[in-house]
């Protein structure tokens, strides 16, 4: 039999999981709405955000971060370049590598679409103490690490079915 404390924690974990699923779904929908406004696919917009957040990245790094194939990344970068959101350039430290970087004009076109959301979120953040915000930051960073691990797991090539029933 589960103790009252363990049951309370299990119920709280279930509520957190549900809230995270809802938040994730809303994040996807916001991304799609913004992508529609700027004429991109949602995946292209999210990859552009990764490029922006990490700084110039190789196609291989972008593939690893997203679970997309390098071929899919090539097409994605082609679309971002064509739309004026990103460009390819040679890595100054290793001329064999090509880096993908977000163009400043991309931020100027996209950032205003998030203005109202950012303002509303400032009101949410104001409700929490510094210690609580530090805890939330730790939690979200750990969740992001788990998500990256899951992307890598899904990105593994299919296992051979030979010899299985």
XYZ file of C-alpha atoms in Angstrom:
165
model
C 0.000 0.000 0.000
C 1.312 3.436 -0.962
C 1.810 5.973 1.819
C -0.197 9.188 1.746
C 2.987 11.167 1.002
C 3.934 8.847 -1.879
C 0.387 9.031 -3.260
C 0.427 12.826 -3.034
C 3.752 12.933 -4.860
C 2.513 10.525 -7.542
C -0.556 12.711 -8.078
C 1.625 15.814 -8.298
C 3.982 14.125 -10.795
C 0.977 13.135 -12.913
C -0.297 16.726 -12.823
C 3.148 18.065 -13.828
C 3.347 15.564 -16.701
C -0.085 16.640 -17.922
C 0.826 20.324 -17.636
C 4.067 19.730 -19.582
C 2.155 17.937 -22.338
C -0.292 20.837 -22.570
C 2.532 23.379 -22.590
C 4.367 21.409 -25.279
C 1.248 21.231 -27.443
C 0.663 24.972 -27.083
C 4.319 25.629 -27.938
C 3.913 23.625 -31.128
C 0.772 25.580 -32.008
C 2.446 28.942 -31.340
C 5.380 27.862 -33.496
C 3.013 26.881 -36.309
C 1.161 30.209 -36.088
C 4.411 32.206 -36.239
C 5.778 30.008 -39.021
C 2.601 30.623 -41.022
C 3.005 34.396 -40.581
C 6.587 34.385 -41.924
C 6.041 31.788 -44.636
C 8.036 28.925 -43.126
C 7.243 25.397 -42.055
C 7.126 24.982 -38.277
C 10.128 22.640 -38.340
C 12.109 25.210 -40.338
C 11.246 27.902 -37.785
C 12.283 25.696 -34.848
C 15.552 24.800 -36.564
C 16.176 28.495 -37.203
C 15.698 29.056 -33.471
C 18.276 26.348 -32.701
C 20.688 28.028 -35.123
C 20.014 31.366 -33.447
C 20.399 29.990 -29.911
C 23.560 27.973 -30.571
C 25.213 30.418 -32.949
C 26.555 29.235 -36.277
C 26.243 25.439 -36.465
C 27.199 22.730 -38.902
C 24.515 20.781 -40.707
C 25.666 17.728 -38.741
C 25.123 19.511 -35.423
C 21.675 20.622 -36.537
C 20.852 17.057 -37.576
C 21.988 15.753 -34.177
C 19.967 18.405 -32.317
C 16.792 17.690 -34.268
C 16.941 14.016 -35.221
C 16.499 14.993 -38.870
C 18.691 13.390 -41.510
C 21.519 15.402 -43.019
C 19.616 15.257 -46.310
C 16.547 16.791 -44.672
C 18.766 19.435 -43.069
C 20.221 20.325 -46.481
C 16.727 20.981 -47.836
C 15.760 22.884 -44.692
C 18.822 25.148 -44.913
C 18.136 25.688 -48.629
C 14.614 26.883 -47.714
C 15.898 29.152 -44.924
C 18.455 30.674 -47.286
C 15.916 31.176 -50.062
C 13.535 32.897 -47.613
C 16.339 35.175 -46.342
C 16.505 33.804 -42.795
C 19.893 32.059 -42.803
C 23.058 31.616 -44.802
C 25.888 29.173 -45.179
C 29.468 30.255 -44.669
C 32.848 28.572 -44.370
C 34.118 27.911 -40.847
C 37.068 30.300 -40.399
C 38.822 27.716 -38.179
C 38.321 24.768 -40.549
C 37.661 25.710 -44.160
C 36.340 22.196 -44.861
C 33.318 22.841 -42.651
C 30.283 24.858 -43.607
C 28.395 26.701 -40.898
C 24.775 27.789 -40.982
C 23.986 31.084 -39.301
C 20.810 33.045 -38.719
C 20.721 36.431 -40.411
C 20.000 39.519 -38.302
C 17.082 40.307 -40.598
C 15.508 37.014 -39.490
C 15.307 38.200 -35.912
C 13.933 41.556 -37.023
C 11.141 39.787 -38.943
C 10.272 37.196 -36.302
C 10.863 38.816 -32.891
C 7.887 41.213 -33.070
C 5.548 38.240 -33.471
C 6.598 37.036 -30.012
C 6.324 40.471 -28.326
C 2.921 39.942 -26.708
C 3.891 36.462 -25.529
C 7.138 37.743 -24.012
C 5.281 40.544 -22.227
C 2.734 38.089 -20.824
C 5.511 35.758 -19.699
C 7.212 38.603 -17.829
C 4.056 38.773 -15.716
C 4.295 35.039 -15.037
C 7.986 35.281 -14.060
C 7.230 38.176 -11.688
C 5.098 35.822 -9.570
C 8.138 33.746 -8.554
C 11.085 34.397 -6.256
C 14.672 34.187 -7.446
C 15.015 30.801 -5.739
C 11.854 29.505 -7.412
C 13.007 30.764 -10.808
C 16.360 29.018 -10.269
C 14.487 25.781 -9.524
C 12.295 26.230 -12.616
C 15.419 26.868 -14.702
C 17.064 23.709 -13.374
C 13.915 21.704 -14.100
C 13.507 23.030 -17.644
C 17.201 22.465 -18.417
C 16.916 18.861 -17.216
C 13.751 18.363 -19.279
C 15.538 19.734 -22.340
C 18.430 17.298 -21.798
C 15.964 14.400 -21.655
C 14.327 15.642 -24.875
C 17.708 15.730 -26.650
C 18.396 12.165 -25.478
C 15.003 11.050 -26.779
C 15.619 12.701 -30.144
C 18.900 10.808 -30.384
C 17.152 7.562 -29.463
C 14.508 8.053 -32.138
C 17.212 8.970 -34.622
C 18.900 5.584 -34.351
C 18.661 3.503 -37.513
C 16.050 0.735 -37.427
C 17.319 -2.532 -36.028
C 17.472 -5.492 -38.382
C 14.488 -7.780 -38.069
C 16.435 -10.805 -39.300
C 16.246 -13.689 -36.904
C 13.204 -12.335 -35.080
C 9.767 -13.919 -35.114
